[in-house]
Protein backbone atom coordinates (compact mmCIF):
# COMPACT_ATOMS: atom_id res chain seq x y z
CA MET A 1 124.41 109.95 101.62
CA PRO A 2 121.21 107.74 99.93
CA THR A 3 121.35 108.68 95.98
CA THR A 4 118.36 110.67 94.25
CA LYS A 5 115.91 108.27 93.15
CA GLN A 6 114.03 108.96 89.46
CA VAL A 7 110.30 109.44 90.08
CA HIS A 8 108.30 107.27 87.49
CA LEU A 9 105.14 108.44 85.70
CA ALA A 10 102.56 106.55 83.78
CA ALA A 11 98.77 107.82 82.56
CA HIS A 12 95.74 105.67 83.33
CA PHE A 13 92.78 106.24 80.57
CA PRO A 14 90.15 106.21 83.40
CA GLY A 15 87.15 104.63 80.53
CA VAL A 16 84.14 103.56 82.38
CA ASN A 17 84.13 104.91 85.88
CA ASN A 18 82.88 107.85 88.83
CA THR A 19 85.82 108.80 88.54
CA THR A 20 85.55 110.91 85.25
CA VAL A 21 82.90 113.94 86.02
CA TRP A 22 81.36 113.27 82.67
CA SER A 23 78.95 116.10 83.48
CA ASP A 24 81.66 118.78 82.98
CA PRO A 25 81.77 120.39 79.34
CA ARG A 26 85.27 119.41 78.58
CA SER A 27 84.74 115.58 79.18
CA GLN A 28 84.13 113.59 75.79
CA SER A 29 83.60 110.10 74.87
CA GLN A 30 85.81 107.40 76.40
CA ILE A 31 85.73 105.44 73.03
CA ASP A 32 86.38 107.65 70.47
CA PHE A 33 89.96 107.50 69.37
CA GLY A 34 90.59 110.94 69.72
CA SER A 35 90.37 110.53 73.38
CA PHE A 36 92.62 107.95 73.50
CA LEU A 37 94.86 109.96 71.02
CA ARG A 38 94.58 112.91 73.11
CA LEU A 39 95.40 111.57 76.35
CA ALA A 40 98.64 109.50 75.34
CA GLN A 41 100.09 112.63 73.43
CA THR A 42 99.69 114.86 76.11
CA ALA A 43 101.26 112.02 78.65
CA GLU A 44 104.21 111.41 75.91
CA ARG A 45 104.79 115.41 75.82
CA GLY A 46 104.98 115.22 79.73
CA LYS A 47 107.90 112.20 78.81
CA PHE A 48 105.79 109.86 81.17
CA ASP A 49 107.12 106.00 81.26
CA PHE A 50 103.46 104.29 79.78
CA PHE A 51 100.27 104.80 78.95
CA PHE A 52 98.16 102.21 80.49
CA LEU A 53 94.49 101.03 79.14
CA ALA A 54 92.13 98.60 82.22
CA GLU A 55 89.65 96.28 80.95
CA GLY A 56 86.11 95.06 81.01
CA LEU A 57 84.78 91.62 80.17
CA ARG A 58 81.40 92.44 80.57
CA LEU A 59 78.96 95.40 81.08
CA ARG A 60 78.50 95.87 85.17
CA GLU A 61 75.17 95.19 86.18
CA LEU A 62 72.84 96.86 89.20
CA LYS A 63 69.42 95.46 90.36
CA GLY A 64 69.23 93.41 87.12
CA ARG A 65 70.29 96.45 84.58
CA ILE A 66 73.44 97.26 82.81
CA HIS A 67 75.00 100.25 84.94
CA ASP A 68 74.58 103.36 83.30
CA LEU A 69 78.62 104.53 83.38
CA ASP A 70 79.33 101.32 81.21
CA VAL A 71 76.52 101.79 78.50
CA VAL A 72 78.78 103.14 75.81
CA GLY A 73 80.78 100.45 76.08
CA ARG A 74 84.93 99.73 76.63
CA PRO A 75 86.99 98.55 73.17
CA GLU A 76 89.50 96.11 73.65
CA SER A 77 92.74 97.48 74.86
CA LEU A 78 95.63 95.68 72.59
CA THR A 79 93.15 96.60 69.60
CA VAL A 80 93.81 100.75 70.77
CA LEU A 81 97.22 100.52 71.57
CA SER A 82 97.72 98.81 67.87
CA ALA A 83 96.06 102.05 66.85
CA LEU A 84 98.32 104.76 69.41
CA ALA A 85 101.39 103.14 68.32
CA ALA A 86 101.48 104.51 64.93
CA VAL A 87 100.96 108.05 66.42
CA THR A 88 103.26 107.75 69.51
CA SER A 89 107.35 107.79 68.90
CA ARG A 90 108.17 106.80 72.98
CA LEU A 91 105.72 106.11 75.13
CA GLY A 92 105.29 102.74 76.74
CA LEU A 93 101.79 100.85 75.95
CA ALA A 94 100.59 98.92 78.67
CA ALA A 95 97.19 96.92 77.56
CA THR A 96 95.63 94.58 80.73
CA VAL A 97 94.70 91.34 79.10
CA ASN A 98 93.07 88.90 81.34
CA SER A 99 94.94 85.58 81.89
CA THR A 100 91.45 83.36 82.78
CA PHE A 101 89.53 83.67 79.75
CA ASN A 102 92.21 84.20 77.25
CA GLU A 103 94.82 81.30 75.29
CA PRO A 104 98.32 82.06 76.16
CA TYR A 105 99.52 81.42 72.45
CA GLU A 106 96.72 84.23 71.48
CA VAL A 107 97.92 86.54 73.90
CA ALA A 108 101.53 86.07 73.69
CA ARG A 109 101.17 86.80 69.68
CA ARG A 110 99.19 89.88 70.42
CA LEU A 111 101.03 91.35 72.86
CA ALA A 112 104.63 90.02 70.77
CA SER A 113 103.17 91.88 67.63
CA LEU A 114 102.53 94.74 69.47
CA ASP A 115 105.94 95.38 70.71
CA HIS A 116 107.29 95.19 67.07
CA LEU A 117 104.85 97.31 66.14
CA SER A 118 105.88 99.72 68.33
CA GLY A 119 109.23 99.30 68.98
CA GLY A 120 109.76 97.73 71.98
CA ARG A 121 107.30 100.06 74.13
CA ALA A 122 104.36 97.09 74.73
CA ALA A 123 103.22 96.00 78.50
CA TRP A 124 101.13 93.69 79.63
CA ASN A 125 98.89 93.59 82.94
CA VAL A 126 98.55 90.29 83.95
CA VAL A 127 94.96 90.26 85.80
CA THR A 128 91.98 87.24 86.62
CA SER A 129 88.60 87.08 86.78
CA TYR A 130 87.54 85.72 89.71
CA ASP A 131 83.47 85.75 89.35
CA ALA A 132 81.01 83.50 87.15
CA PHE A 133 79.22 86.29 86.33
CA THR A 134 81.69 87.44 83.95
CA GLY A 135 82.29 84.05 82.95
CA GLU A 136 79.09 84.28 81.22
CA ASN A 137 80.48 86.03 78.35
CA PHE A 138 82.67 82.65 77.74
CA ARG A 139 82.33 78.83 76.85
CA ARG A 140 84.06 78.16 80.13
CA GLY A 141 81.81 79.86 82.00
CA GLY A 142 82.51 80.50 85.66
CA TYR A 143 84.14 77.03 85.84
CA LEU A 144 87.48 78.04 87.37
CA ASP A 145 87.44 77.87 91.24
CA GLU A 146 88.70 81.66 93.01
CA ALA A 147 91.30 79.78 94.42
CA ASP A 148 92.95 78.71 91.20
CA ARG A 149 92.63 81.98 89.59
CA TYR A 150 96.71 82.98 90.36
CA THR A 151 98.23 79.27 89.72
CA ARG A 152 96.04 79.34 86.49
CA ALA A 153 97.73 83.24 85.96
CA ALA A 154 101.26 82.06 87.13
CA GLU A 155 101.20 79.33 84.42
CA PHE A 156 99.73 81.33 81.85
CA LEU A 157 102.53 84.23 82.11
CA GLN A 158 105.43 81.30 82.10
CA VAL A 159 103.95 79.91 78.87
CA ALA A 160 103.81 83.51 77.50
CA ARG A 161 107.45 83.16 78.68
CA GLU A 162 108.17 80.25 76.62
CA LEU A 163 106.66 81.37 73.33
CA TRP A 164 108.74 84.38 73.51
CA ASP A 165 111.67 82.53 74.48
CA SER A 166 111.14 79.99 71.24
CA TRP A 167 112.66 82.37 68.70
CA ARG A 168 116.52 82.99 70.10
CA SER A 169 118.03 86.41 68.70
CA ASP A 170 119.88 84.55 66.07
CA ALA A 171 116.74 83.59 64.27
CA VAL A 172 116.44 84.67 61.06
CA LEU A 173 120.02 85.24 59.08
CA ALA A 174 120.40 86.60 56.13
CA ASP A 175 122.95 84.73 53.70
CA PRO A 176 125.57 86.79 52.41
CA ALA A 177 125.97 84.79 49.29
CA SER A 178 122.36 84.20 48.13
CA GLY A 179 120.96 87.21 50.03
CA GLU A 180 118.16 84.22 51.12
CA PHE A 181 116.80 84.03 54.68
CA VAL A 182 117.72 80.79 56.61
CA ARG A 183 115.70 79.27 59.58
CA PRO A 184 118.01 77.54 62.35
CA ASP A 185 116.28 74.22 63.70
CA GLY A 186 113.94 74.55 66.19
CA ILE A 187 113.39 78.12 66.11
CA GLY A 188 109.40 78.89 67.44
CA SER A 189 109.34 75.45 68.52
CA PHE A 190 107.10 75.01 71.86
CA ARG A 191 106.03 72.58 74.53
CA HIS A 192 104.49 72.39 77.29
CA GLU A 193 102.49 70.32 79.77
CA ASP A 194 101.19 71.08 83.47
CA ARG A 195 98.13 71.35 85.30
CA HIS A 196 96.51 74.17 83.50
CA PHE A 197 97.88 74.46 80.12
CA SER A 198 98.88 70.82 77.59
CA ILE A 199 99.94 72.72 73.77
CA SER A 200 102.60 72.45 71.59
CA GLY A 201 103.73 73.81 68.36
CA GLU A 202 105.63 76.55 67.04
CA PHE A 203 105.08 80.08 67.61
CA ASN A 204 105.22 82.50 65.00
CA VAL A 205 106.55 85.81 66.00
CA PRO A 206 110.13 86.67 66.82
CA ARG A 207 111.47 87.70 69.66
CA GLY A 208 110.77 91.76 69.90
CA PRO A 209 112.82 94.50 70.72
CA GLN A 210 112.23 94.16 74.42
CA GLY A 211 113.10 90.47 74.65
CA GLN A 212 110.02 90.31 76.45
CA PRO A 213 107.19 92.96 77.02
CA VAL A 214 107.25 94.77 80.54
CA ILE A 215 104.88 92.59 82.72
CA ILE A 216 102.83 94.67 85.56
CA GLN A 217 100.15 92.98 88.01
CA ALA A 218 97.75 94.29 90.10
CA GLY A 219 97.24 91.92 93.07
CA ASP A 220 97.19 93.17 96.96
CA SER A 221 96.38 90.09 98.61
CA ASN A 222 99.30 87.76 99.67
CA GLU A 223 99.26 85.31 97.16
CA GLY A 224 98.92 88.45 94.35
CA ARG A 225 102.00 90.25 96.09
CA GLU A 226 103.97 86.71 95.91
CA PHE A 227 103.46 86.14 92.45
CA ALA A 228 104.15 90.17 91.46
CA ALA A 229 107.73 89.72 93.03
CA SER A 230 108.32 86.80 91.50
CA THR A 231 107.70 87.56 88.02
CA ALA A 232 106.10 91.12 87.90
CA ASP A 233 108.70 93.91 86.54
CA VAL A 234 105.65 96.89 87.55
CA ILE A 235 103.29 96.81 90.73
CA PHE A 236 100.00 98.67 90.08
CA SER A 237 99.35 99.56 93.27
CA ARG A 238 96.51 100.76 95.02
CA HIS A 239 98.31 102.33 98.29
CA SER A 240 98.49 106.18 97.79
CA LYS A 241 98.94 106.99 101.44
CA LEU A 242 102.79 108.11 102.98
CA GLU A 243 102.73 105.31 105.66
CA GLU A 244 100.61 102.64 103.55
CA GLY A 245 102.41 103.11 101.13
CA ARG A 246 106.05 102.51 103.30
CA ALA A 247 104.62 99.02 104.50
CA PHE A 248 103.59 97.98 100.95
CA TYR A 249 106.81 98.77 99.57
CA LYS A 250 109.04 97.32 102.27
CA ASP A 251 107.05 94.06 102.21
CA VAL A 252 106.88 93.62 98.51
CA LYS A 253 110.62 94.68 98.12
CA ASP A 254 111.69 92.32 100.90
CA ARG A 255 110.20 89.38 99.10
CA LEU A 256 112.39 89.70 96.00
CA ALA A 257 115.63 88.44 97.26
CA THR A 258 113.65 84.84 97.43
CA TYR A 259 113.25 84.79 93.71
CA GLY A 260 117.08 85.67 93.41
CA ARG A 261 115.95 89.45 92.61
CA ARG A 262 117.01 92.85 93.21
CA PRO A 263 114.41 95.50 94.36
CA GLU A 264 115.21 97.66 91.43
CA GLU A 265 113.82 94.62 89.02
CA LEU A 266 110.37 95.61 90.52
CA LYS A 267 109.09 99.09 90.31
CA ILE A 268 106.11 99.81 92.48
CA LEU A 269 103.59 102.37 91.24
CA PRO A 270 100.43 103.33 92.77
CA ALA A 271 97.17 104.37 91.25
CA VAL A 272 96.35 108.87 92.55
CA THR A 273 94.74 111.45 91.38
CA TYR A 274 95.55 115.31 91.57
CA ALA A 275 94.01 118.15 91.85
CA LEU A 276 95.70 122.02 92.13
CA GLY A 277 95.05 125.97 92.95
CA ASP A 278 96.87 129.08 93.04
CA THR A 279 96.74 128.70 96.56
CA GLU A 280 96.58 125.61 99.14
CA GLU A 281 93.03 126.76 100.18
CA GLU A 282 91.92 126.93 96.25
CA ALA A 283 93.56 123.30 95.89
CA ALA A 284 91.02 122.37 98.59
CA GLU A 285 88.00 123.95 97.23
CA HIS A 286 88.44 122.85 93.70
CA ALA A 287 89.55 119.42 95.26
CA ALA A 288 86.28 119.21 97.40
CA GLU A 289 83.87 120.60 93.72
CA ILE A 290 85.95 117.45 92.35
CA ARG A 291 84.43 114.69 94.53
CA ARG A 292 81.15 116.25 94.61
CA ALA A 293 80.52 115.80 91.08
CA GLN A 294 82.05 112.31 90.88
CA VAL A 295 79.74 111.05 93.55
CA GLY A 296 76.31 112.99 92.89
CA PRO A 297 73.24 111.68 94.52
CA GLN A 298 72.54 108.80 91.99
CA THR A 299 75.72 107.53 92.29
CA ALA A 300 76.34 107.65 95.89
CA ILE A 301 72.39 105.48 96.11
CA ALA A 302 74.33 102.96 94.05
CA PHE A 303 76.95 102.56 96.24
CA LEU A 304 75.36 101.51 98.74
CA GLU A 305 73.11 99.39 97.01
CA GLY A 306 76.08 97.70 96.19
CA ILE A 307 76.97 97.01 100.01
CA TRP A 308 73.57 96.46 101.61
CA GLY A 309 72.16 94.52 98.61
CA ARG A 310 69.10 95.98 98.74
CA ASP A 311 67.09 99.12 96.37
CA LEU A 312 67.43 101.53 98.72
CA SER A 313 66.11 104.00 95.83
CA GLY A 314 63.37 105.09 97.94
CA TYR A 315 65.97 106.85 100.24
CA ASP A 316 67.22 110.63 100.32
CA PRO A 317 71.20 110.64 99.73
CA ASP A 318 71.67 114.02 101.48
CA GLY A 319 70.06 111.88 104.65
CA PRO A 320 71.11 109.45 107.26
CA LEU A 321 71.97 105.87 106.25
CA PRO A 322 69.43 103.37 105.68
CA ASP A 323 68.34 101.38 109.43
CA LEU A 324 67.42 98.06 107.67
CA GLU A 325 69.88 95.58 107.64
CA PRO A 326 71.63 94.54 104.60
CA ASP A 327 70.61 91.48 102.79
CA LEU A 328 74.08 89.32 102.68
CA ALA A 329 72.54 86.95 100.86
CA GLU A 330 71.76 88.13 97.28
CA GLY A 331 73.82 91.27 95.94
CA VAL A 332 72.54 93.53 93.81
CA SER A 333 75.77 94.72 91.79
CA LYS A 334 77.55 92.36 89.23
CA GLY A 335 80.71 92.53 88.33
CA ARG A 336 82.03 94.83 90.42
CA ALA A 337 85.18 93.78 92.77
CA GLN A 338 85.07 96.18 95.26
CA PHE A 339 81.91 94.35 96.63
CA ARG A 340 82.79 91.25 97.25
CA GLY A 341 84.21 91.52 100.69
CA ASP A 342 82.67 91.16 103.66
CA ARG A 343 79.58 93.31 103.38
CA GLY A 344 78.23 92.89 107.33
CA ALA A 345 81.53 94.47 108.80
CA ILE A 346 81.21 96.93 106.07
CA VAL A 347 77.78 98.51 106.96
CA ASP A 348 79.10 97.91 110.62
CA GLN A 349 82.24 100.09 109.81
CA TRP A 350 80.62 102.69 107.93
CA ARG A 351 77.56 103.08 110.64
CA ALA A 352 80.20 104.37 113.00
CA LEU A 353 82.11 106.41 110.65
CA ALA A 354 78.74 108.12 110.01
CA GLN A 355 78.13 108.63 113.60
CA GLU A 356 81.36 109.52 114.58
CA LYS A 357 81.44 112.68 111.77
CA ASP A 358 77.87 112.96 111.19
CA LEU A 359 77.92 112.00 107.52
CA SER A 360 74.81 112.06 105.40
CA ILE A 361 74.88 108.74 102.53
CA ARG A 362 76.17 110.91 99.68
CA GLU A 363 78.76 112.49 102.15
CA LEU A 364 79.78 109.26 103.59
CA ALA A 365 80.28 107.43 99.93
CA ILE A 366 82.29 110.71 99.34
CA GLU A 367 84.67 110.33 102.43
CA VAL A 368 84.94 106.03 101.81
CA THR A 369 85.80 105.97 98.36
CA ALA A 370 89.63 107.16 96.87
CA PRO A 371 89.94 111.16 97.54
CA GLN A 372 92.14 113.22 95.41
CA SER A 373 95.91 112.08 96.47
CA PHE A 374 97.67 114.90 95.98
CA ILE A 375 96.33 118.03 96.82
CA GLY A 376 97.86 121.64 96.71
CA THR A 377 99.91 124.11 94.54
CA PRO A 378 101.94 122.36 91.70
CA GLN A 379 105.06 122.81 93.91
CA THR A 380 103.23 121.23 97.13
CA VAL A 381 102.32 118.40 94.48
CA ALA A 382 105.61 118.25 93.49
CA ASP A 383 107.31 118.07 96.59
CA GLN A 384 104.79 115.15 97.49
CA ILE A 385 105.37 113.41 94.76
CA ASN A 386 109.20 113.54 95.49
CA GLU A 387 108.77 113.00 99.27
CA PHE A 388 106.87 109.21 98.53
CA VAL A 389 109.69 108.19 96.25
CA GLN A 390 112.74 109.40 97.84
CA THR A 391 111.27 107.96 101.10
CA ASP A 392 110.97 104.46 99.65
CA ALA A 393 106.88 104.80 99.88
CA ALA A 394 106.99 104.35 96.25
CA ASP A 395 108.42 104.39 93.09
CA GLY A 396 106.34 106.76 91.06
CA PHE A 397 102.83 107.33 90.37
CA ILE A 398 99.95 105.59 87.87
CA PHE A 399 97.76 109.28 87.03
CA VAL A 400 94.11 109.04 87.26
CA PRO A 401 92.51 111.64 85.37
CA HIS A 402 89.14 113.18 86.46
CA LEU A 403 88.54 114.33 83.24
CA THR A 404 89.00 112.64 79.69
CA PRO A 405 91.21 113.34 77.91
CA SER A 406 92.58 116.61 78.72
CA GLY A 407 92.88 115.58 82.81
CA LEU A 408 96.51 115.76 82.47
CA ASP A 409 97.30 119.01 81.11
CA ASP A 410 98.10 120.68 84.05
CA LEU A 411 99.97 117.81 85.65
CA VAL A 412 102.09 117.92 82.65
CA ASP A 413 102.21 121.62 82.16
CA LYS A 414 102.29 122.77 85.54
CA VAL A 415 103.94 119.78 88.10
CA VAL A 416 106.35 118.01 85.64
CA PRO A 417 108.43 120.90 84.60
CA LEU A 418 109.36 121.09 88.83
CA LEU A 419 110.18 117.73 88.92
CA GLN A 420 112.51 118.17 86.60
CA GLU A 421 114.25 121.49 88.04
CA LYS A 422 114.29 118.87 91.16
CA GLY A 423 116.52 116.61 88.73
CA VAL A 424 114.49 113.59 90.08
CA PHE A 425 112.36 113.23 86.33
CA ARG A 426 113.67 113.48 83.05
CA THR A 427 113.86 116.11 80.77
CA ASP A 428 113.91 114.08 77.45
CA TYR A 429 113.68 110.15 76.83
CA THR A 430 117.16 108.26 76.77
CA GLY A 431 116.33 105.45 74.68
CA PRO A 432 113.33 103.75 72.88
CA THR A 433 111.61 101.14 74.48
CA LEU A 434 109.98 100.91 77.84
CA ARG A 435 112.20 98.57 79.81
CA ASP A 436 114.86 101.26 78.77
CA HIS A 437 112.39 104.33 80.39
CA LEU A 438 111.66 101.92 83.53
CA GLY A 439 115.35 101.42 84.00
CA LEU A 440 114.93 97.45 83.29
CA ALA A 441 117.24 95.55 81.87
CA ALA A 442 116.26 92.81 79.55
CA PRO A 443 115.28 89.46 80.66
CA ARG A 444 117.10 86.69 80.08
CA THR A 445 115.55 83.63 77.99
CA GLN A 446 115.45 80.22 79.80
CA GLU A 447 118.53 79.10 77.64
CA GLU A 448 120.33 81.86 79.01
CA ALA A 449 119.75 81.49 82.29
CA ALA A 450 120.34 78.04 81.84
CA SER A 451 124.11 78.24 80.98
CA SER A 452 125.02 80.99 83.31
């Protein structure tokens, strides 16, 4: 009989986007520390694995102006998480840090420091930047070809691991006789020479409580899946439908054996949302209300403009789709990855969908952007979450609430207890580190791997 799997849960602080219903009077600041604190402490009360922060290195633009949802700004992730380390005790702290516009030494040092400050709760979501628009904020600009972003990211992570491993577990010893500390030769020394990095020196932070921070990866391309299978501990997935989730789960887990890894060494956690009600009908109504609040008239027009590449402000959001052809030569939206694909093909698909379902501009925008993943009573949602995990569509979920910072309250208070009653979710933390929460062993150092 198959072993019952344990569900893993994490929380995503939504930040700048239209996921958050900013018009709701319960919505608060996206940069005030109190908001981060409230959401993180709710996640810890719910015994979640970790608290996840995204990153934005430049304010997005629409038609040459700063996008409305970005004007408040976005604080740097590791700074926020370092502050949260002092006011939480078990919750993992996951930072998104870009591998295109940073350097391995500084990132490895900051993450190692967070791991020490938090007692072994640090995680790194390794991401890349594809566009010269973001690169304009940095000295190198947009020099890196998109084809090279994963090769740089892979080497970046390799160098970071070399730095973390440069300190052995016996790196600092106290002499019993004198009480003085001694430092074995070679501790912290490193040298790396390859395509993207040629560095050498001494790393100045001892090996952290976890050995190395937990590594998260979010790419969905073939290169991204391969990168995750070779080196990540967690995949932040977008596949939140049951059959899509099972296909993605099998594809990625099947790749692990190539790298000598077992399926349980990589956790797949899709990003999801939820809407609860006392009845199924009430939950469906609540979900529809949230979607209409998330995609208001202005947001719907802006969304279409990103695909059409034209100013569509003269169109009625409750009217039909524009009959003019898209301008594929020059986009009007910058800094938003979702507008990078074949925009002409997307326009064709949307027109067919709008005709089939008789959708207005706003109704189409609601239809094609991500709906609530789990809708129903607390019992229904608990059952749905468990079905995904037990049928290998996911190992758990990263919840993105529609309210900042109170959006996890109902999930923690009403759904988590039902998962605990099923015996598929912890009633308390069983260890101090994030690796303990995820059921991941400490990574072997290169020295240990070479001697085995």
